[in-house]
Short mmCIF file of C-alpha atoms and ligand atoms in Angstrom, two decimals:
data_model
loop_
_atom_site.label_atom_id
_atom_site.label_comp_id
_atom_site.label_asym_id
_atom_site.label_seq_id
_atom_site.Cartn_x
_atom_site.Cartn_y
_atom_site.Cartn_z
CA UNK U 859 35.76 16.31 12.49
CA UNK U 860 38.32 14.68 10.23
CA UNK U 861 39.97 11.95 12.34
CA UNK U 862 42.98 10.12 11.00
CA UNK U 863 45.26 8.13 12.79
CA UNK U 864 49.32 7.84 12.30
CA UNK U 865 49.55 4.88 11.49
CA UNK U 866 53.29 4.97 10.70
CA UNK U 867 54.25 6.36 13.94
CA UNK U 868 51.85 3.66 15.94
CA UNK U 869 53.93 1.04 14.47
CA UNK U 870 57.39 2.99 14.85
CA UNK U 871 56.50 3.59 18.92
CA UNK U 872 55.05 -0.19 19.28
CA UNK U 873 58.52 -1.09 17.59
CA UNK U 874 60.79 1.03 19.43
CA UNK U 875 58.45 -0.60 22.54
CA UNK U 876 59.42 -4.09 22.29
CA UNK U 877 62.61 -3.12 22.24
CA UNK U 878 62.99 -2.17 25.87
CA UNK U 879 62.92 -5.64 27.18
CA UNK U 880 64.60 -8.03 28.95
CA UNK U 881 64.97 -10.67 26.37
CA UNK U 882 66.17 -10.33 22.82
CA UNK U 883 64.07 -9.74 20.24
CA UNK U 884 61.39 -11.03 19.28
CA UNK U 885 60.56 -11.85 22.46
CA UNK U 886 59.47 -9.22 24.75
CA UNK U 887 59.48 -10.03 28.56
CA UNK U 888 59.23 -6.74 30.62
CA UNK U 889 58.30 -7.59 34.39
CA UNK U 890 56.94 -5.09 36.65
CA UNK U 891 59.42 -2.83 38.52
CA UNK U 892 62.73 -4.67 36.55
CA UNK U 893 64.91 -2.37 34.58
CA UNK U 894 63.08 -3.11 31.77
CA UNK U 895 59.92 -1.54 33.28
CA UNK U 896 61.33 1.24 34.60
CA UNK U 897 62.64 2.19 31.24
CA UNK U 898 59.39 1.16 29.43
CA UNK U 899 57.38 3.25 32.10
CA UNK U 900 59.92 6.43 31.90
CA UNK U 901 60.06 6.60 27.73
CA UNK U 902 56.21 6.64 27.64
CA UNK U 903 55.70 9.14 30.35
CA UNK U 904 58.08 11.14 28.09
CA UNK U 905 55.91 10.13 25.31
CA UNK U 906 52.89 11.36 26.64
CA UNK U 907 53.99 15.01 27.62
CA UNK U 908 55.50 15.44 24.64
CA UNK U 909 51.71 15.51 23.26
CA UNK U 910 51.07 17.92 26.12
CA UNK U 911 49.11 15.55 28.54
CA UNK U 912 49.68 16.04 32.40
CA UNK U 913 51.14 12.88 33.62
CA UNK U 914 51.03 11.92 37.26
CA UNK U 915 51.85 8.96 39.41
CA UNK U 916 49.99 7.14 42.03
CA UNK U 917 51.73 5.22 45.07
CA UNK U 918 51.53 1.66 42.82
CA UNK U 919 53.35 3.74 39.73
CA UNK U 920 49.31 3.68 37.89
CA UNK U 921 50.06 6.37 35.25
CA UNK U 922 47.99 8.66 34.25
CA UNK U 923 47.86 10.85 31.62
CA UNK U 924 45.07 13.74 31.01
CA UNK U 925 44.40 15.67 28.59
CA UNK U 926 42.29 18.31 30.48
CA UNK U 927 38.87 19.21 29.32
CA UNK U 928 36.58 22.51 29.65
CA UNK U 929 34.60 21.44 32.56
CA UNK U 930 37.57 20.29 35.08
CA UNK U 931 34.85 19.21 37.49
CA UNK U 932 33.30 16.51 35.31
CA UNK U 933 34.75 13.34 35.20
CA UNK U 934 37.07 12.02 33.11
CA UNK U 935 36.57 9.55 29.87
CA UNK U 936 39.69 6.92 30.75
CA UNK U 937 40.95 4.48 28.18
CA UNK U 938 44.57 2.34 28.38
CA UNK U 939 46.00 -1.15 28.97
CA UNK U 940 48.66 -1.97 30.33
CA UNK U 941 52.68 -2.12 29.68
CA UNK U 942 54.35 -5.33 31.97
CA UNK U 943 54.78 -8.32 29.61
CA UNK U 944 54.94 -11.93 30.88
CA UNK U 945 58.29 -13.89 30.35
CA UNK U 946 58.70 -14.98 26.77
CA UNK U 947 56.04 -12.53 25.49
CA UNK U 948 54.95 -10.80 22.05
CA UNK U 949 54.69 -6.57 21.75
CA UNK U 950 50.64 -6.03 20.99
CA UNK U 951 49.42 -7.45 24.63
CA UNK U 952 48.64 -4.63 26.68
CA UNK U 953 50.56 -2.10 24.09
CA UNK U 954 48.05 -1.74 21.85
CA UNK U 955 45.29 -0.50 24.44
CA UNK U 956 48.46 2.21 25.41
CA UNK U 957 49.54 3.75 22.40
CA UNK U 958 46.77 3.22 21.16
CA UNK U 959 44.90 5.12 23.57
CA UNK U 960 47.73 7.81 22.69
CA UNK U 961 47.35 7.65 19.22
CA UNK U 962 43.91 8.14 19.65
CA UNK U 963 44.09 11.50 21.91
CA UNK U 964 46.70 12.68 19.32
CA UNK U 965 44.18 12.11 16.68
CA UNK U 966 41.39 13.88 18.00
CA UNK U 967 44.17 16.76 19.06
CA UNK U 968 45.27 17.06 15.15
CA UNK U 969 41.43 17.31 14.53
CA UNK U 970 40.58 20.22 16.29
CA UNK U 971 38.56 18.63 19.02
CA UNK U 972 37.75 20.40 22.51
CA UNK U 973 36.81 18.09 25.05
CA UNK U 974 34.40 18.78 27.93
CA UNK U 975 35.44 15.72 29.87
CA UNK U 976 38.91 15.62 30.65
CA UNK U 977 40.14 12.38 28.50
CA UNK U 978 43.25 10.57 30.60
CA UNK U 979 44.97 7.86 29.15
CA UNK U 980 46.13 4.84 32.34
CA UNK U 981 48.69 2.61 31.90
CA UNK U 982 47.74 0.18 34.77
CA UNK U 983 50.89 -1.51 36.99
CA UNK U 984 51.55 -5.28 37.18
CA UNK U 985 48.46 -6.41 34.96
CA UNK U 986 50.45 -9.66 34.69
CA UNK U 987 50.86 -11.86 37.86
CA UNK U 988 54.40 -12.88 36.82
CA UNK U 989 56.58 -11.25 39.74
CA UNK U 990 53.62 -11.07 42.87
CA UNK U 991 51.28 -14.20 41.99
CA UNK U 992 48.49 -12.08 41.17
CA UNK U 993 47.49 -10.16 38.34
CA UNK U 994 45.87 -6.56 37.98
CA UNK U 995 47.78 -5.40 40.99
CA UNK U 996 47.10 -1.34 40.02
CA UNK U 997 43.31 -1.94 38.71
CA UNK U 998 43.08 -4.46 42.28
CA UNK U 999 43.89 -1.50 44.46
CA UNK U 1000 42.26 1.55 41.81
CA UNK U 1001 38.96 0.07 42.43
CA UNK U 1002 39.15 -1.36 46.26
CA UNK U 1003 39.17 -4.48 45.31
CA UNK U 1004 42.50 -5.43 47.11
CA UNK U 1005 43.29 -3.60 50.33
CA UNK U 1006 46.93 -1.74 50.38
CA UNK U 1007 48.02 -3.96 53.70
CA UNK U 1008 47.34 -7.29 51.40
CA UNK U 1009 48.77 -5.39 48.62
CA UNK U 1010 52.14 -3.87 50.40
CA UNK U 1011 52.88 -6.94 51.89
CA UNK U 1012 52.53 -9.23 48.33
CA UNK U 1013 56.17 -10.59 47.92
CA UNK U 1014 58.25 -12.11 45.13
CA UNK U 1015 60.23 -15.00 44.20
CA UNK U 1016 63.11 -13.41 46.25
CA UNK U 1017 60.92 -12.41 49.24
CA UNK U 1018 61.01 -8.67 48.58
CA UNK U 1019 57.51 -7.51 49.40
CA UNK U 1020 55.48 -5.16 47.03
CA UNK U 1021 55.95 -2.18 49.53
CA UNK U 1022 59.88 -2.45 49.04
CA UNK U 1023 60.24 -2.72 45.43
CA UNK U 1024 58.01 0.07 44.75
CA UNK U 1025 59.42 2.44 47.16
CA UNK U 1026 62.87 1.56 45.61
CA UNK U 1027 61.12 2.22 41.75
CA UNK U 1028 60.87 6.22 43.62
CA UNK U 1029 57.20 5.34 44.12
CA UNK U 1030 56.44 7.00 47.61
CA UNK U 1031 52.66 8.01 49.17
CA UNK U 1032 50.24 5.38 50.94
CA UNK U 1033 49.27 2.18 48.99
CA UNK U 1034 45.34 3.05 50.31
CA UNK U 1035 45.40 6.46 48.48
CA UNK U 1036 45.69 4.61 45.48
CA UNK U 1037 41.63 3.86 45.35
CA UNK U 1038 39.64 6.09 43.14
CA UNK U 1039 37.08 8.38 44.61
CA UNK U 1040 33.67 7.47 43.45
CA UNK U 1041 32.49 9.29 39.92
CA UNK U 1042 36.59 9.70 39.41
CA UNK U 1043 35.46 8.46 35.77
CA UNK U 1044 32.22 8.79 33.26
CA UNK U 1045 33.31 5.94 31.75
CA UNK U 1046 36.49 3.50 30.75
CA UNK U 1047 37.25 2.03 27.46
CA UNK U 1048 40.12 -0.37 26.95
CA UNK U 1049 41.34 -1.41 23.56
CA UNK U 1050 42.92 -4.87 23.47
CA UNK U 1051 43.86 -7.43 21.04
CA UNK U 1052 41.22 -10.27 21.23
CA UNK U 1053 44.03 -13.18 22.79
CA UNK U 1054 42.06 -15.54 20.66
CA UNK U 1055 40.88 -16.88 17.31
CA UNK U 1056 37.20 -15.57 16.84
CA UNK U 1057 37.65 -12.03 14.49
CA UNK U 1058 40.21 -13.75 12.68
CA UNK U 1059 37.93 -16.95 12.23
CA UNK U 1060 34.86 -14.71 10.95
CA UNK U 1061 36.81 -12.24 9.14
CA UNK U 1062 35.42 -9.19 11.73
CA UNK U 1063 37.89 -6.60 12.21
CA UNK U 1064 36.32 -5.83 15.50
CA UNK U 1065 34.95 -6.60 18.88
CA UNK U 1066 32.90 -5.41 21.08
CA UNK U 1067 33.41 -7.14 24.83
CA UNK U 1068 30.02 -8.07 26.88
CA UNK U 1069 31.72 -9.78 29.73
CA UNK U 1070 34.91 -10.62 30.85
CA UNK U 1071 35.76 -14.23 32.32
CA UNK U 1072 35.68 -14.80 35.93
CA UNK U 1073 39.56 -16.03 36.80
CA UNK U 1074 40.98 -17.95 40.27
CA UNK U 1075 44.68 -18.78 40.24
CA UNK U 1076 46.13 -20.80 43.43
CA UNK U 1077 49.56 -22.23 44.41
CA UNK U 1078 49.87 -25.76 45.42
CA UNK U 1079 52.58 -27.24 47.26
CA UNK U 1080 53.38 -31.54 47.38
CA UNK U 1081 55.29 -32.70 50.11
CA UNK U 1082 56.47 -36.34 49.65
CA UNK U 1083 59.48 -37.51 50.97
CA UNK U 1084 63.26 -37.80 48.88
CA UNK U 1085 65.70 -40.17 48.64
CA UNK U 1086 68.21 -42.14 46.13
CA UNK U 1087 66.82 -42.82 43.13
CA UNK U 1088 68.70 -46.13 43.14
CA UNK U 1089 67.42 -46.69 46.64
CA UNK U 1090 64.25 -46.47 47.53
CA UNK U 1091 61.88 -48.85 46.43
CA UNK U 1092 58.62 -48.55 44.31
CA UNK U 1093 56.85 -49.61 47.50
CA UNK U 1094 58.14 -47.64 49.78
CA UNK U 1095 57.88 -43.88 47.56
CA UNK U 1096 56.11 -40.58 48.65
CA UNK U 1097 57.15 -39.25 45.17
CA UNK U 1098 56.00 -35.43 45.42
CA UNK U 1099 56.39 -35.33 41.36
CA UNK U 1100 54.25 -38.31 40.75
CA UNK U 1101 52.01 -36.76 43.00
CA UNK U 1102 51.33 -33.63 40.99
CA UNK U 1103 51.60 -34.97 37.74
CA UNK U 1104 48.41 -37.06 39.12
CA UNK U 1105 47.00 -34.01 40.12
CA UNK U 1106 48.06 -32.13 36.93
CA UNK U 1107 45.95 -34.49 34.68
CA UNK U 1108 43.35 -34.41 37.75
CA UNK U 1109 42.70 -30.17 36.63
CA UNK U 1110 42.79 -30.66 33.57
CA UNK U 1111 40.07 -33.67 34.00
CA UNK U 1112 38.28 -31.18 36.09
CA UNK U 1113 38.20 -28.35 33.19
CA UNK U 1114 37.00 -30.63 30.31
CA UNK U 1115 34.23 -32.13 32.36
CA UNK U 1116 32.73 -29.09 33.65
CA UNK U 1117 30.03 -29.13 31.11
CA UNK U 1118 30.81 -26.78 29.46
CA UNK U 1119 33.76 -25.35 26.74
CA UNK U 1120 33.84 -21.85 28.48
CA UNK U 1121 35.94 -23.89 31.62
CA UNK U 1122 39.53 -23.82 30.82
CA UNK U 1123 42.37 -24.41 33.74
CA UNK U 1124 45.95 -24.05 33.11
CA UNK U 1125 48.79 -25.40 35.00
CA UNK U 1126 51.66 -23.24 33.99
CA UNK U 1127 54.38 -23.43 36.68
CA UNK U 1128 56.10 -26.59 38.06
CA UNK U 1129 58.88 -26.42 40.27
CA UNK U 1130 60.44 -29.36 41.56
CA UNK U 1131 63.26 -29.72 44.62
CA UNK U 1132 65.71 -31.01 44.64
CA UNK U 1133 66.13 -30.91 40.85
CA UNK U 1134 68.75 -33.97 40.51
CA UNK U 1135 68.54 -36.98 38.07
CA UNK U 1136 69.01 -39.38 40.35
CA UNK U 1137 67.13 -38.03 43.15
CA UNK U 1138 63.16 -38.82 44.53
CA UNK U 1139 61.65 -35.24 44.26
CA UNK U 1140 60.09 -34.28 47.78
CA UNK U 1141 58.65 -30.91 47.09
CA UNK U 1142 57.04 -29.99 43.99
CA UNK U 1143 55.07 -26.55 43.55
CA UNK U 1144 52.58 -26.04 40.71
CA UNK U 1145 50.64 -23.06 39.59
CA UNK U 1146 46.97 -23.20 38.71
CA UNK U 1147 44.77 -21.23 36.83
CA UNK U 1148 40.66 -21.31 36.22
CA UNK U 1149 38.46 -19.23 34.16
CA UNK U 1150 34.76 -19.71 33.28
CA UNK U 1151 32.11 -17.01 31.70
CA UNK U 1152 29.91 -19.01 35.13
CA UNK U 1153 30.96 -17.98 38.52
CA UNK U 1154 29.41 -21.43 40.39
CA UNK U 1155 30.60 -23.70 37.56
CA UNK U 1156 34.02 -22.22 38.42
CA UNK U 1157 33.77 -22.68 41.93
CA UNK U 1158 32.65 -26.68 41.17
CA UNK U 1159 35.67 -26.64 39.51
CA UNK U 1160 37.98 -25.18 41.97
CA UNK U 1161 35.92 -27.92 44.54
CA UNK U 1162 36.67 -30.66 42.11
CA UNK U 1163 40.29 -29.76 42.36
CA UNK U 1164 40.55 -30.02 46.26
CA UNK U 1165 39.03 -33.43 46.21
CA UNK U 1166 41.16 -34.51 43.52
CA UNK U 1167 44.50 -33.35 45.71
CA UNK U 1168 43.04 -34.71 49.04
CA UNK U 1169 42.49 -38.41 47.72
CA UNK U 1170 45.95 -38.39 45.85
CA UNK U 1171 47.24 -37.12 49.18
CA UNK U 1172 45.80 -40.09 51.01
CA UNK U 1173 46.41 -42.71 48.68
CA UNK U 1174 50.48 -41.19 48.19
CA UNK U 1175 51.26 -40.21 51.67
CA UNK U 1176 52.10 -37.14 50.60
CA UNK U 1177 50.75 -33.15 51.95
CA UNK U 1178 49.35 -31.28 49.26
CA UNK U 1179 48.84 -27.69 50.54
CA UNK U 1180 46.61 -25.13 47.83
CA UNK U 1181 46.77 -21.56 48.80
CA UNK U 1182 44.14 -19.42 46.98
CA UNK U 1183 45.64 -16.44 45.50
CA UNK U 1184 42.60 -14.73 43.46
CA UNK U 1185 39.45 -16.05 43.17
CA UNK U 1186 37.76 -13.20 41.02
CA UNK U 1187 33.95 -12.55 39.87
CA UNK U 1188 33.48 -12.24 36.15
CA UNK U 1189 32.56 -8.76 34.96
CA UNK U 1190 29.61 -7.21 32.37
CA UNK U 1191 30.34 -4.13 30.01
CA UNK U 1192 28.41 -1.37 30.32
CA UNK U 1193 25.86 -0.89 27.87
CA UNK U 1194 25.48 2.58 27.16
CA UNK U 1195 29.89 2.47 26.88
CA UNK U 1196 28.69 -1.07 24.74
CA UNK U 1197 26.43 1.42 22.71
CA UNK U 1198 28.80 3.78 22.45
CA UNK U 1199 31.49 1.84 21.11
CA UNK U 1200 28.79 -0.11 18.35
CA UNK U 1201 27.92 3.66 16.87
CA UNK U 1202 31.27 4.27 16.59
CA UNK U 1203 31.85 1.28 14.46
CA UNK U 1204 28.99 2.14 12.18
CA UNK U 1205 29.57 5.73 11.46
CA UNK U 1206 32.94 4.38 10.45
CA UNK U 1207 31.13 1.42 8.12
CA UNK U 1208 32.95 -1.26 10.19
CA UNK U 1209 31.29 -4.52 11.24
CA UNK U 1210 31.55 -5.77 14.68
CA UNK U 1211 31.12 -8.86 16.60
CA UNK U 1212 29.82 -8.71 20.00
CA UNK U 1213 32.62 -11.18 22.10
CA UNK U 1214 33.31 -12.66 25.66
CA UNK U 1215 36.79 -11.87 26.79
CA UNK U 1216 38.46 -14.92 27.94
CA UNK U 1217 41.37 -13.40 29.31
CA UNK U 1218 41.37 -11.01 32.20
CA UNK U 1219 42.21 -7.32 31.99
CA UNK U 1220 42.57 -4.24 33.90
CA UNK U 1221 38.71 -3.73 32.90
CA UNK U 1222 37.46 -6.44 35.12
CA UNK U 1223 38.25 -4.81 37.89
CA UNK U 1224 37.52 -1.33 36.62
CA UNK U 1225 34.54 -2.57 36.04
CA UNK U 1226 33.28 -2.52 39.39
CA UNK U 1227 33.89 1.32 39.70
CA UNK U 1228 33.06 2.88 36.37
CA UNK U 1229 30.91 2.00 33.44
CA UNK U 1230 33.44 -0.24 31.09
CA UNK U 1231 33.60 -1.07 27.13
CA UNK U 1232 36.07 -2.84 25.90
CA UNK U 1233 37.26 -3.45 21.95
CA UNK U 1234 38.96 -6.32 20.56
CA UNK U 1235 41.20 -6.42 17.27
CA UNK U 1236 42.15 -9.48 15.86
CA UNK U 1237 45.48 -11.17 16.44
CA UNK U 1238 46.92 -13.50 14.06
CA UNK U 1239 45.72 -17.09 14.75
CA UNK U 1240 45.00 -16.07 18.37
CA UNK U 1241 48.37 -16.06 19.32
CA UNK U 1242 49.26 -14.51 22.56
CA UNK U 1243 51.70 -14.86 25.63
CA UNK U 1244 54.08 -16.02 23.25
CA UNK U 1245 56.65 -13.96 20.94
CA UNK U 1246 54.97 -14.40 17.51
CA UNK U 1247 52.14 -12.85 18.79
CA UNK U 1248 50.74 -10.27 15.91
CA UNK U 1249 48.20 -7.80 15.21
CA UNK U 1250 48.45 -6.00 11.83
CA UNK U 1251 49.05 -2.40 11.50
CA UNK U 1252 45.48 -2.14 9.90
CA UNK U 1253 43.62 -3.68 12.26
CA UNK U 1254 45.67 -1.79 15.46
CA UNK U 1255 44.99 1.54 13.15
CA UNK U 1256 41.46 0.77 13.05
CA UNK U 1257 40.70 0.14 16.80
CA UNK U 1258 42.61 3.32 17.25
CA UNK U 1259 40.05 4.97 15.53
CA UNK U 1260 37.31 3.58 16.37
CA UNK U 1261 38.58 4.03 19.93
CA UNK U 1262 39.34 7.82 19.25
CA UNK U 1263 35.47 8.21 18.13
CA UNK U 1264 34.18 7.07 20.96
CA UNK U 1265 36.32 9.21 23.12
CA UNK U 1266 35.02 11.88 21.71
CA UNK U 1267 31.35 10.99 21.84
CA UNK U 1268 31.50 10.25 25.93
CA UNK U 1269 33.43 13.52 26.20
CA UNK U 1270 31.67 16.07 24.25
C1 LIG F 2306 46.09 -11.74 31.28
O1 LIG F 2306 47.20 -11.59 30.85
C2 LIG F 2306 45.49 -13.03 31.41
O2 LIG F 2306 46.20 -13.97 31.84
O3 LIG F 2306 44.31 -13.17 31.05
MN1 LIG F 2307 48.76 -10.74 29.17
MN1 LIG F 2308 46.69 -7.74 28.36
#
């Protein structure tokens, strides 16, 4: 079988891709269930039947695309990523592991091959936690990991709850027949771009994922007390900003004296009420986010964190509220789909490195329902979540192939 990728039109759909978005370009931001989404979501279902897949839609818009196999009773091979992009994103995250998944099928198409498996390429909703505080909403509910009433009732920054917005995206059905029945698939393989600086580093064009990072993101809220800012005395302040920049530094403390360099923790969000110059700030709400490759030294961690907020909240006078959002176990590639993936790469002469993801995917939580590989390509200085974010054409081509082999080894 002669595979051969095209290349050309890869980059020509990844282009046309990051155009749909709801920020000029370069920057791609593409929230799920905005316009942008929609349109996203609607040009690659067209994509996909125009290389004769079946596409269908589950109740959480999950997209599936199948090419149908000769035994219609075996399970499916899955591969895909997903298509949401944070605000002030690049194009590769989550694209690649899409069209490249399509690429891939159209590959093995041009070459003649006859699967026995049905292959089905997913394009997963709301990977990113951007508009419901939690990420992986479609893999979440796929794989019973989140129940639909949680789920439905998830709301946004303008109280509409999950339920609502995805009824008015035309998504009907019951959230709870989203979850897969058991043996749905043989296997899942997700190609990604590594969201870091090891292939690049050591010059491997490839990755192949052992374990994904275990991730816990929670919302804190600092009640203090407002006032003039030409009033109020230093003595006599409940500053709710001063309070969370204490506990800001307090996280990060927490992170880089874990132990160990696999803890990272992230405060990304800060919101801050009033919002006046010359006014005390009596509500402040910060994100946070933890990852580790060590479930109980994440947990420490996360315990290190509530101390931390209770003794600034005694010593301030202030409430300091922290509502868990996801507090997630990390996940292990399979390792006949590891095995799989590491032939692949040598019948194709193409060295590998084995990796740890640090960031979360889709696959973490597939994971726990089918036997998962995932493969990295390298992105240029480990850029991601941020618009110069870049993987080369050659390296996307190659994980395409690479990716398009091993489809067709798991569904021979
Ligand atoms: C996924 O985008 C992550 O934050 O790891
Ligand atoms: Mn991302
Ligand atoms: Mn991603």
């Amino acid at each position: 079988m002669k595979l051969q990728i095209d290349s050309d039109r890869l980059r020509s759909e990844i282009d046309a891709l990051a155009l749909i978005s709801e920020a000029e370009p370069p920057v791609v931001t593409r929230i799920v269930f905005t316009p942008a989404d929609m349109r996203a979501r609607a040009w690659f279902i067209d994509r996909c039947r125009a290389a004769g897949l079946t596409v269908r839609q589950d109740a959480v818009g999950n997209t599936f695309a199948r090419w149908q196999g000769s035994d219609a009773a075996a399970p499916a091979v899955g591969t895909g990523s997903h298509l949401d992009a944070i605000p002030n994103a690049g194009k590769y995250d989550g694209v690649v592991g899409v069209l490249g998944g399509l690429e891939a099928i159209r590959a093995l198409q041009r070459a003649g091959f006859h699967p026995k498996n049905s292959i089905e390429l997913l394009m997963f909703t709301s990977e990113e936690p951007t508009r419901f505080g939690i990420g992986c909403l479609g893999s979440r509910l796929l794989s019973g990991t989140l129940s639909a009433a949680v789920a439905g009732k998830l709301a946004d920054r303008n109280a509409e709850s999950l339920d609502e917005v995805r009824r008015k995206a035309g998504l009907s059905g019951g959230l709870e027949d989203v979850q897969l029945p058991s043996g749905y698939y043989k296997a899942f393989i997700e190609l990604h771009i590594e969201q870091g600086p090891v292939l690049e580093r050591e010059r491997v064009p490839l990755g192949i994922v052992a374990k994904i990072t275990a991730p816990a993101s929670a919302r804190v809220s600092i009640e203090g007390a407002g006032g003039h800012a030409g009033g109020v005395l230093m003595p006599d302040r409940r500053d709710a900003m001063c309070a969370a920049a204490e506990l800001i530094l307090a996280i990060e403390n927490a992170a880089r004296t874990s132990g160990s360099t696999d803890t990272v923790a992230t405060v990304g969000m800060c919101e801050v009420f009033p919002g006046a110059v010359n006014s005390i700030p009596s509500q402040v709400r910060i994100s946070v986010d933890v990852r580790d490759t060590d479930l109980a030294r994440r947990e420490k961690v996360m315990r290190a964190i509530e101390t931390a907020a209770e003794q600034i909240s005694d010593r301030r006078k202030v409430s300091i509220q922290i509502e868990l959002l996801n507090a997630d176990a990390p996940a292990e590639c399979a390792p006949d789909v590891m095995d799989a993936l590491s032939a692949s790469c040598r019948k194709h002469g193409q060295k590998f490195l084995p990796m740890i993801s640090r960031a979360y995917h889709d696959s973490l939580f597939m994971a726990r329902i089918v036997p998962v590989g995932m493969l990295f390509i390298p992105c240029r200085n480990g850029y991601s979540h941020r618009p110069d974010e870049y993987a080369s054409l050659e390296d996307i081509t190659r994980g395409a192939l690479i990716l398009a082999e091993t489809l067709a080894v798991l569904s021979a």
